[in-house]
Structures are given as structure tokens and as C-alpha cells.
Short mmCIF file of N, CA and C in Angstrom, two decimals:
data_model
loop_
_atom_site.label_atom_id
_atom_site.label_comp_id
_atom_site.label_asym_id
_atom_site.label_seq_id
_atom_site.Cartn_x
_atom_site.Cartn_y
_atom_site.Cartn_z
N UNK A 253 13.70 8.20 -0.52
CA UNK A 253 13.10 7.88 -1.79
C UNK A 253 14.06 8.15 -2.95
N UNK A 254 15.29 8.24 -2.73
CA UNK A 254 16.22 8.61 -3.78
C UNK A 254 16.30 7.57 -4.89
N UNK A 255 16.02 6.31 -4.61
CA UNK A 255 16.09 5.26 -5.62
C UNK A 255 14.75 5.01 -6.31
N UNK A 256 13.75 5.81 -6.00
CA UNK A 256 12.41 5.59 -6.53
C UNK A 256 12.14 6.62 -7.62
N UNK A 257 11.69 6.15 -8.77
CA UNK A 257 11.28 7.06 -9.83
C UNK A 257 9.77 6.90 -10.01
N UNK A 258 9.16 7.85 -10.65
CA UNK A 258 7.71 7.76 -10.75
C UNK A 258 7.18 8.60 -11.90
N UNK A 259 5.97 8.22 -12.33
CA UNK A 259 5.26 8.96 -13.37
C UNK A 259 4.19 9.83 -12.73
N UNK A 260 3.07 9.97 -13.42
CA UNK A 260 2.01 10.84 -12.92
C UNK A 260 0.87 10.07 -12.25
N UNK A 261 0.94 8.74 -12.22
CA UNK A 261 -0.07 7.95 -11.52
C UNK A 261 -1.32 7.68 -12.32
N UNK A 262 -1.21 7.74 -13.65
CA UNK A 262 -2.33 7.40 -14.52
C UNK A 262 -2.02 6.07 -15.21
N UNK A 263 -3.03 5.42 -15.80
CA UNK A 263 -2.75 4.17 -16.50
C UNK A 263 -1.72 4.33 -17.63
N UNK A 264 -1.71 5.49 -18.29
CA UNK A 264 -0.77 5.73 -19.38
C UNK A 264 0.62 6.16 -18.91
N UNK A 265 0.71 6.63 -17.67
CA UNK A 265 1.97 7.10 -17.10
C UNK A 265 2.02 6.71 -15.62
N UNK A 266 2.12 5.40 -15.35
CA UNK A 266 2.05 4.93 -13.96
C UNK A 266 3.26 5.36 -13.15
N UNK A 267 3.03 5.38 -11.82
CA UNK A 267 4.16 5.58 -10.92
C UNK A 267 5.05 4.36 -11.01
N UNK A 268 6.33 4.55 -11.03
CA UNK A 268 7.29 3.46 -10.97
C UNK A 268 7.91 3.54 -9.58
N UNK A 269 7.61 2.55 -8.77
CA UNK A 269 7.99 2.58 -7.36
C UNK A 269 8.80 1.35 -7.00
N UNK A 270 9.33 1.36 -5.79
CA UNK A 270 10.02 0.20 -5.26
C UNK A 270 9.38 -0.18 -3.93
N UNK A 271 9.43 -1.45 -3.62
CA UNK A 271 8.92 -1.94 -2.34
C UNK A 271 9.72 -1.30 -1.21
N UNK A 272 9.22 -1.31 0.01
CA UNK A 272 9.92 -0.63 1.11
C UNK A 272 11.40 -0.96 1.25
N UNK A 273 11.85 -2.23 1.10
CA UNK A 273 13.29 -2.46 1.20
C UNK A 273 14.07 -2.04 -0.06
N UNK A 274 13.37 -1.45 -1.03
CA UNK A 274 13.96 -1.00 -2.29
C UNK A 274 14.54 -2.16 -3.10
N UNK A 275 13.94 -3.35 -2.94
CA UNK A 275 14.46 -4.55 -3.59
C UNK A 275 13.71 -4.93 -4.87
N UNK A 276 12.46 -4.49 -5.02
CA UNK A 276 11.67 -4.85 -6.19
C UNK A 276 10.90 -3.65 -6.71
N UNK A 277 10.80 -3.55 -8.03
CA UNK A 277 10.10 -2.46 -8.67
C UNK A 277 8.68 -2.89 -9.01
N UNK A 278 7.76 -1.94 -8.98
CA UNK A 278 6.38 -2.20 -9.40
C UNK A 278 5.78 -0.90 -9.94
N UNK A 279 4.67 -1.05 -10.65
CA UNK A 279 3.94 0.09 -11.19
C UNK A 279 2.66 0.28 -10.40
N UNK A 280 2.20 1.51 -10.28
CA UNK A 280 0.93 1.79 -9.60
C UNK A 280 0.27 2.99 -10.27
N UNK A 281 -1.06 2.98 -10.25
CA UNK A 281 -1.81 4.10 -10.80
C UNK A 281 -3.22 4.11 -10.23
N UNK A 282 -3.84 5.28 -10.32
CA UNK A 282 -5.23 5.45 -9.90
C UNK A 282 -6.12 5.16 -11.10
N UNK A 283 -7.21 4.43 -10.86
CA UNK A 283 -8.18 4.16 -11.93
C UNK A 283 -9.57 4.52 -11.42
N UNK A 284 -10.00 5.73 -11.77
CA UNK A 284 -11.31 6.22 -11.35
C UNK A 284 -12.45 5.62 -12.15
N UNK A 285 -12.15 4.87 -13.22
CA UNK A 285 -13.21 4.29 -14.05
C UNK A 285 -13.74 2.99 -13.46
N UNK A 286 -13.03 2.40 -12.52
CA UNK A 286 -13.49 1.15 -11.90
C UNK A 286 -14.55 1.44 -10.86
N UNK A 287 -15.31 0.41 -10.54
CA UNK A 287 -16.34 0.51 -9.52
C UNK A 287 -16.09 -0.55 -8.45
N UNK A 288 -15.58 -0.17 -7.28
CA UNK A 288 -15.23 1.18 -6.85
C UNK A 288 -13.91 1.63 -7.48
N UNK A 289 -13.64 2.94 -7.44
CA UNK A 289 -12.35 3.43 -7.93
C UNK A 289 -11.20 2.69 -7.25
N UNK A 290 -10.13 2.47 -8.00
CA UNK A 290 -9.08 1.58 -7.51
C UNK A 290 -7.69 2.20 -7.61
N UNK A 291 -6.84 1.73 -6.71
CA UNK A 291 -5.40 1.90 -6.82
C UNK A 291 -4.92 0.58 -7.40
N UNK A 292 -4.39 0.62 -8.61
CA UNK A 292 -3.97 -0.59 -9.31
C UNK A 292 -2.46 -0.73 -9.19
N UNK A 293 -2.02 -1.96 -8.92
CA UNK A 293 -0.60 -2.26 -8.76
C UNK A 293 -0.25 -3.39 -9.73
N UNK A 294 0.78 -3.17 -10.52
CA UNK A 294 1.25 -4.17 -11.47
C UNK A 294 2.63 -4.63 -11.02
N UNK A 295 2.73 -5.93 -10.71
CA UNK A 295 3.99 -6.53 -10.27
C UNK A 295 4.29 -7.64 -11.28
N UNK A 296 5.19 -7.38 -12.20
CA UNK A 296 5.42 -8.34 -13.27
C UNK A 296 4.13 -8.51 -14.07
N UNK A 297 3.66 -9.74 -14.17
CA UNK A 297 2.40 -10.01 -14.88
C UNK A 297 1.19 -10.01 -13.95
N UNK A 298 1.43 -9.89 -12.65
CA UNK A 298 0.36 -9.94 -11.66
C UNK A 298 -0.18 -8.54 -11.40
N UNK A 299 -1.51 -8.42 -11.42
CA UNK A 299 -2.14 -7.14 -11.13
C UNK A 299 -2.98 -7.26 -9.86
N UNK A 300 -2.74 -6.36 -8.93
CA UNK A 300 -3.51 -6.27 -7.71
C UNK A 300 -4.26 -4.95 -7.74
N UNK A 301 -5.35 -4.88 -7.00
CA UNK A 301 -6.07 -3.61 -6.91
C UNK A 301 -6.66 -3.47 -5.52
N UNK A 302 -6.64 -2.25 -5.05
CA UNK A 302 -7.15 -1.90 -3.74
C UNK A 302 -8.13 -0.74 -3.91
N UNK A 303 -9.11 -0.65 -3.03
CA UNK A 303 -10.02 0.48 -3.10
C UNK A 303 -9.21 1.77 -2.99
N UNK A 304 -9.45 2.69 -3.90
CA UNK A 304 -8.69 3.92 -3.96
C UNK A 304 -8.80 4.72 -2.66
N UNK A 305 -9.90 4.59 -1.99
CA UNK A 305 -10.09 5.31 -0.73
C UNK A 305 -9.07 4.90 0.32
N UNK A 306 -8.34 3.82 0.09
CA UNK A 306 -7.34 3.36 1.06
C UNK A 306 -6.29 4.44 1.32
N UNK A 307 -6.03 5.29 0.35
CA UNK A 307 -5.02 6.34 0.52
C UNK A 307 -5.44 7.31 1.62
N UNK A 308 -6.65 7.81 1.55
CA UNK A 308 -7.15 8.75 2.55
C UNK A 308 -7.40 8.03 3.87
N UNK A 309 -8.01 6.85 3.82
CA UNK A 309 -8.31 6.10 5.04
C UNK A 309 -7.04 5.75 5.81
N UNK A 310 -6.01 5.29 5.10
CA UNK A 310 -4.76 4.90 5.76
C UNK A 310 -4.08 6.12 6.38
N UNK A 311 -4.06 7.23 5.66
CA UNK A 311 -3.43 8.43 6.21
C UNK A 311 -4.18 8.90 7.46
N UNK A 312 -5.49 8.88 7.42
CA UNK A 312 -6.30 9.27 8.57
C UNK A 312 -6.00 8.37 9.77
N UNK A 313 -5.96 7.06 9.53
CA UNK A 313 -5.68 6.11 10.61
C UNK A 313 -4.28 6.36 11.18
N UNK A 314 -3.28 6.55 10.32
CA UNK A 314 -1.91 6.76 10.78
C UNK A 314 -1.78 8.06 11.56
N UNK A 315 -2.48 9.11 11.15
CA UNK A 315 -2.48 10.37 11.91
C UNK A 315 -3.04 10.13 13.30
N UNK A 316 -4.12 9.38 13.37
CA UNK A 316 -4.74 9.06 14.66
C UNK A 316 -3.82 8.18 15.51
N UNK A 317 -3.15 7.25 14.88
CA UNK A 317 -2.22 6.35 15.57
C UNK A 317 -1.08 7.16 16.20
N UNK A 318 -0.56 8.14 15.47
CA UNK A 318 0.38 9.09 16.00
C UNK A 318 1.82 8.64 16.20
N UNK A 319 2.17 7.44 15.84
CA UNK A 319 3.53 6.95 16.05
C UNK A 319 3.87 6.00 14.91
N UNK A 320 5.09 5.48 14.94
CA UNK A 320 5.49 4.49 13.95
C UNK A 320 4.61 3.26 14.05
N UNK A 321 4.31 2.67 12.89
CA UNK A 321 3.53 1.43 12.83
C UNK A 321 4.30 0.45 11.95
N UNK A 322 4.51 -0.79 12.43
CA UNK A 322 5.17 -1.79 11.58
C UNK A 322 4.32 -2.12 10.36
N UNK A 323 4.98 -2.41 9.24
CA UNK A 323 4.24 -2.76 8.02
C UNK A 323 3.53 -4.10 8.15
N UNK A 324 4.24 -5.14 8.56
CA UNK A 324 3.62 -6.46 8.73
C UNK A 324 3.14 -7.07 7.43
N UNK A 325 3.84 -6.88 6.37
CA UNK A 325 3.47 -7.36 5.04
C UNK A 325 3.20 -8.86 5.01
N UNK A 326 2.12 -9.28 4.34
CA UNK A 326 1.81 -10.71 4.21
C UNK A 326 0.84 -10.94 3.05
N UNK A 327 0.95 -12.10 2.44
CA UNK A 327 0.01 -12.50 1.40
C UNK A 327 -1.37 -12.74 2.01
N UNK A 328 -2.40 -12.63 1.17
CA UNK A 328 -3.75 -12.95 1.62
C UNK A 328 -3.78 -14.40 2.11
N UNK A 329 -4.47 -14.63 3.20
CA UNK A 329 -4.59 -15.97 3.75
C UNK A 329 -3.50 -16.31 4.75
N UNK A 330 -2.43 -15.54 4.76
CA UNK A 330 -1.34 -15.75 5.73
C UNK A 330 -1.66 -14.93 6.97
N UNK A 331 -1.26 -15.43 8.13
CA UNK A 331 -1.52 -14.67 9.36
C UNK A 331 -0.73 -13.36 9.38
N UNK A 332 -1.31 -12.36 10.02
CA UNK A 332 -0.64 -11.07 10.18
C UNK A 332 -0.56 -10.73 11.66
N UNK A 333 0.47 -9.99 12.02
CA UNK A 333 0.64 -9.58 13.42
C UNK A 333 -0.31 -8.45 13.75
N UNK A 334 -0.85 -8.48 14.96
CA UNK A 334 -1.70 -7.40 15.45
C UNK A 334 -0.90 -6.11 15.51
N UNK A 335 -1.57 -5.01 15.26
CA UNK A 335 -0.95 -3.71 15.36
C UNK A 335 -0.12 -3.30 14.16
N UNK A 336 -0.20 -4.06 13.07
CA UNK A 336 0.55 -3.72 11.87
C UNK A 336 -0.35 -3.03 10.84
N UNK A 337 0.28 -2.39 9.89
CA UNK A 337 -0.43 -1.73 8.80
C UNK A 337 -1.21 -2.76 7.99
N UNK A 338 -0.61 -3.91 7.74
CA UNK A 338 -1.27 -4.98 6.99
C UNK A 338 -2.51 -5.47 7.74
N UNK A 339 -2.40 -5.63 9.05
CA UNK A 339 -3.54 -6.10 9.85
C UNK A 339 -4.68 -5.09 9.79
N UNK A 340 -4.36 -3.80 9.88
CA UNK A 340 -5.40 -2.78 9.79
C UNK A 340 -6.13 -2.86 8.45
N UNK A 341 -5.41 -3.13 7.37
CA UNK A 341 -5.99 -3.15 6.03
C UNK A 341 -6.92 -4.34 5.81
N UNK A 342 -6.97 -5.28 6.77
CA UNK A 342 -7.84 -6.45 6.69
C UNK A 342 -8.88 -6.49 7.80
N UNK A 343 -8.78 -5.58 8.74
CA UNK A 343 -9.57 -5.62 9.97
C UNK A 343 -11.05 -5.35 9.72
N UNK A 344 -11.87 -6.04 10.46
CA UNK A 344 -13.32 -5.83 10.37
C UNK A 344 -13.75 -4.44 10.83
N UNK A 345 -12.90 -3.78 11.63
CA UNK A 345 -13.27 -2.47 12.14
C UNK A 345 -12.60 -1.31 11.39
N UNK A 346 -11.98 -1.59 10.22
CA UNK A 346 -11.47 -0.48 9.42
C UNK A 346 -12.65 0.16 8.66
N UNK A 347 -12.46 1.30 7.99
CA UNK A 347 -13.59 1.99 7.35
C UNK A 347 -14.36 1.17 6.30
N UNK A 348 -13.76 0.15 5.70
CA UNK A 348 -14.49 -0.66 4.71
C UNK A 348 -14.93 -2.01 5.28
N UNK A 349 -14.63 -2.27 6.55
CA UNK A 349 -15.08 -3.49 7.19
C UNK A 349 -14.40 -4.75 6.70
N UNK A 350 -13.13 -4.67 6.39
CA UNK A 350 -12.38 -5.84 5.92
C UNK A 350 -11.33 -5.44 4.90
N UNK A 351 -11.03 -6.35 4.01
CA UNK A 351 -9.98 -6.13 3.02
C UNK A 351 -10.23 -4.92 2.13
N UNK A 352 -9.18 -4.13 1.91
CA UNK A 352 -9.20 -3.08 0.90
C UNK A 352 -8.96 -3.67 -0.49
N UNK A 353 -8.32 -4.83 -0.52
CA UNK A 353 -8.05 -5.49 -1.80
C UNK A 353 -9.35 -5.88 -2.49
N UNK A 354 -9.36 -5.75 -3.81
CA UNK A 354 -10.59 -5.96 -4.58
C UNK A 354 -10.69 -7.33 -5.25
N UNK A 355 -9.61 -8.05 -5.37
CA UNK A 355 -9.63 -9.32 -6.10
C UNK A 355 -9.25 -10.46 -5.16
N UNK A 356 -10.20 -11.33 -4.88
CA UNK A 356 -9.97 -12.44 -3.96
C UNK A 356 -8.75 -13.24 -4.43
N UNK A 357 -7.92 -13.57 -3.46
CA UNK A 357 -6.68 -14.27 -3.75
C UNK A 357 -5.51 -13.33 -3.98
N UNK A 358 -5.82 -12.04 -4.21
CA UNK A 358 -4.79 -11.02 -4.46
C UNK A 358 -5.04 -9.79 -3.60
N UNK A 359 -5.58 -9.99 -2.39
CA UNK A 359 -5.92 -8.86 -1.53
C UNK A 359 -4.85 -8.55 -0.49
N UNK A 360 -3.84 -9.38 -0.40
CA UNK A 360 -2.77 -9.16 0.57
C UNK A 360 -1.70 -8.23 0.04
N UNK A 361 -0.59 -8.19 0.75
CA UNK A 361 0.56 -7.36 0.39
C UNK A 361 0.23 -5.87 0.34
N UNK A 362 -0.83 -5.48 1.04
CA UNK A 362 -1.24 -4.08 1.11
C UNK A 362 -0.09 -3.19 1.57
N UNK A 363 0.57 -3.59 2.66
CA UNK A 363 1.64 -2.79 3.23
C UNK A 363 2.81 -2.62 2.26
N UNK A 364 3.07 -3.65 1.50
CA UNK A 364 4.20 -3.66 0.57
C UNK A 364 4.01 -2.68 -0.59
N UNK A 365 2.77 -2.52 -1.03
CA UNK A 365 2.51 -1.70 -2.22
C UNK A 365 1.84 -0.36 -1.93
N UNK A 366 1.01 -0.28 -0.91
CA UNK A 366 0.32 0.98 -0.62
C UNK A 366 1.24 1.94 0.13
N UNK A 367 2.09 1.43 1.01
CA UNK A 367 2.99 2.31 1.77
C UNK A 367 3.88 3.16 0.85
N UNK A 368 4.51 2.59 -0.20
CA UNK A 368 5.31 3.44 -1.09
C UNK A 368 4.48 4.51 -1.83
N UNK A 369 3.23 4.21 -2.12
CA UNK A 369 2.35 5.20 -2.75
C UNK A 369 2.11 6.35 -1.77
N UNK A 370 1.83 6.00 -0.52
CA UNK A 370 1.62 7.03 0.50
C UNK A 370 2.87 7.90 0.67
N UNK A 371 4.04 7.27 0.61
CA UNK A 371 5.29 8.01 0.72
C UNK A 371 5.45 8.96 -0.48
N UNK A 372 5.22 8.46 -1.66
CA UNK A 372 5.32 9.26 -2.88
C UNK A 372 4.43 10.50 -2.80
N UNK A 373 3.23 10.32 -2.26
CA UNK A 373 2.27 11.41 -2.16
C UNK A 373 2.57 12.36 -1.01
N UNK A 374 3.63 12.08 -0.25
CA UNK A 374 4.03 12.95 0.84
C UNK A 374 3.18 12.82 2.09
N UNK A 375 2.50 11.69 2.23
CA UNK A 375 1.60 11.48 3.37
C UNK A 375 2.24 10.75 4.54
N UNK A 376 3.32 10.02 4.27
CA UNK A 376 3.98 9.25 5.32
C UNK A 376 5.49 9.30 5.19
N UNK A 377 6.13 8.99 6.29
CA UNK A 377 7.55 8.70 6.30
C UNK A 377 7.65 7.19 6.35
N UNK A 378 8.46 6.61 5.49
CA UNK A 378 8.57 5.15 5.36
C UNK A 378 10.02 4.75 5.49
N UNK A 379 10.27 3.73 6.31
CA UNK A 379 11.63 3.21 6.44
C UNK A 379 11.96 2.32 5.24
N UNK A 380 13.26 2.22 4.93
CA UNK A 380 13.71 1.41 3.80
C UNK A 380 14.83 0.47 4.22
N UNK A 381 14.60 -0.25 5.31
CA UNK A 381 15.56 -1.26 5.78
C UNK A 381 15.34 -2.56 5.02
N UNK A 382 16.24 -3.51 5.19
CA UNK A 382 16.10 -4.81 4.54
C UNK A 382 14.88 -5.56 5.07
N UNK A 383 14.54 -5.35 6.34
CA UNK A 383 13.40 -6.03 6.97
C UNK A 383 12.79 -5.13 8.04
N UNK A 384 11.59 -5.52 8.46
CA UNK A 384 10.91 -4.88 9.60
C UNK A 384 10.74 -3.37 9.44
N UNK A 385 10.29 -2.94 8.28
CA UNK A 385 10.07 -1.52 8.03
C UNK A 385 8.80 -1.02 8.72
N UNK A 386 8.79 0.29 8.96
CA UNK A 386 7.66 0.94 9.61
C UNK A 386 7.31 2.20 8.81
N UNK A 387 6.13 2.75 9.14
CA UNK A 387 5.73 4.02 8.56
C UNK A 387 5.01 4.84 9.60
N UNK A 388 4.95 6.15 9.37
CA UNK A 388 4.18 7.05 10.22
C UNK A 388 3.69 8.21 9.38
N UNK A 389 2.58 8.77 9.81
CA UNK A 389 1.97 9.87 9.06
C UNK A 389 2.79 11.14 9.18
N UNK A 390 2.75 11.92 8.12
CA UNK A 390 3.35 13.26 8.13
C UNK A 390 2.24 14.28 8.25
#
């Protein structure tokens, strides 16, 4: 995480993070005022949001998984590989019964944006290769 800088994770002082390959910067913050509470991600002018509970749910799942898991990053509507972090975030059998993303059309890319947040919070180890990155729970 040496190339990643960050704030306090509030709307006024968002985390400044980079995608897993460290190629693109984005902002993220917790917003407890939304219903449901959200993890908000700002990528340029595009704003994505995921249920805030994804942080705890993902860490719990990764602890149970017990090994490295491929990210499998993909846009909403694009196919995802089985056994990936992205696939879990859309699965009917995850704790929310489907997408963690809150805005239709912008519910994908979970692995790309949530994994760096989990790393920042000290919950996972995340690879930073050019492609095919993985994560595992700490």
C-alpha cells in the first residue's frame, strides 16, 4: 500500500485509494445517513455505492474461505467467473441475497473498489499486480 494515500473515510475527508493494480485513483467514504448505510465510491464524475455492511460480510466470507480468492472484477451485466470475489458480491446466497451495489447499472466493479477499502482497514492482504489480483483475509 505504499502508493496509496487516504483520509479519514468521511464525506468531508474521503479515503484516497488506488485500484488493485495501482493504476487509477478513486475516493471512498462511509455514509451512515443513507438508507441503507453505504460505502460510497467516487470515480471521476461517476458515483457508485455499496451496502456498508459489505465490509463486515466480505471479511467474514474471506475468513471462512481461508485462502487466496481471485478478484474477478467486472461491470454489472458482464459475466463473472465462479469462485471470485466479484461473483460472491452478486450471488443469490450471499448475506444480502444478490448485489451489494445500490444503484442499478452501477452495481459492478465491487472487487475493484471494495478490496482496497478492506486492505486500508487492515482486513485483507491484497495483491497489486498488473492483472489477476487476489485477496485473502487477515
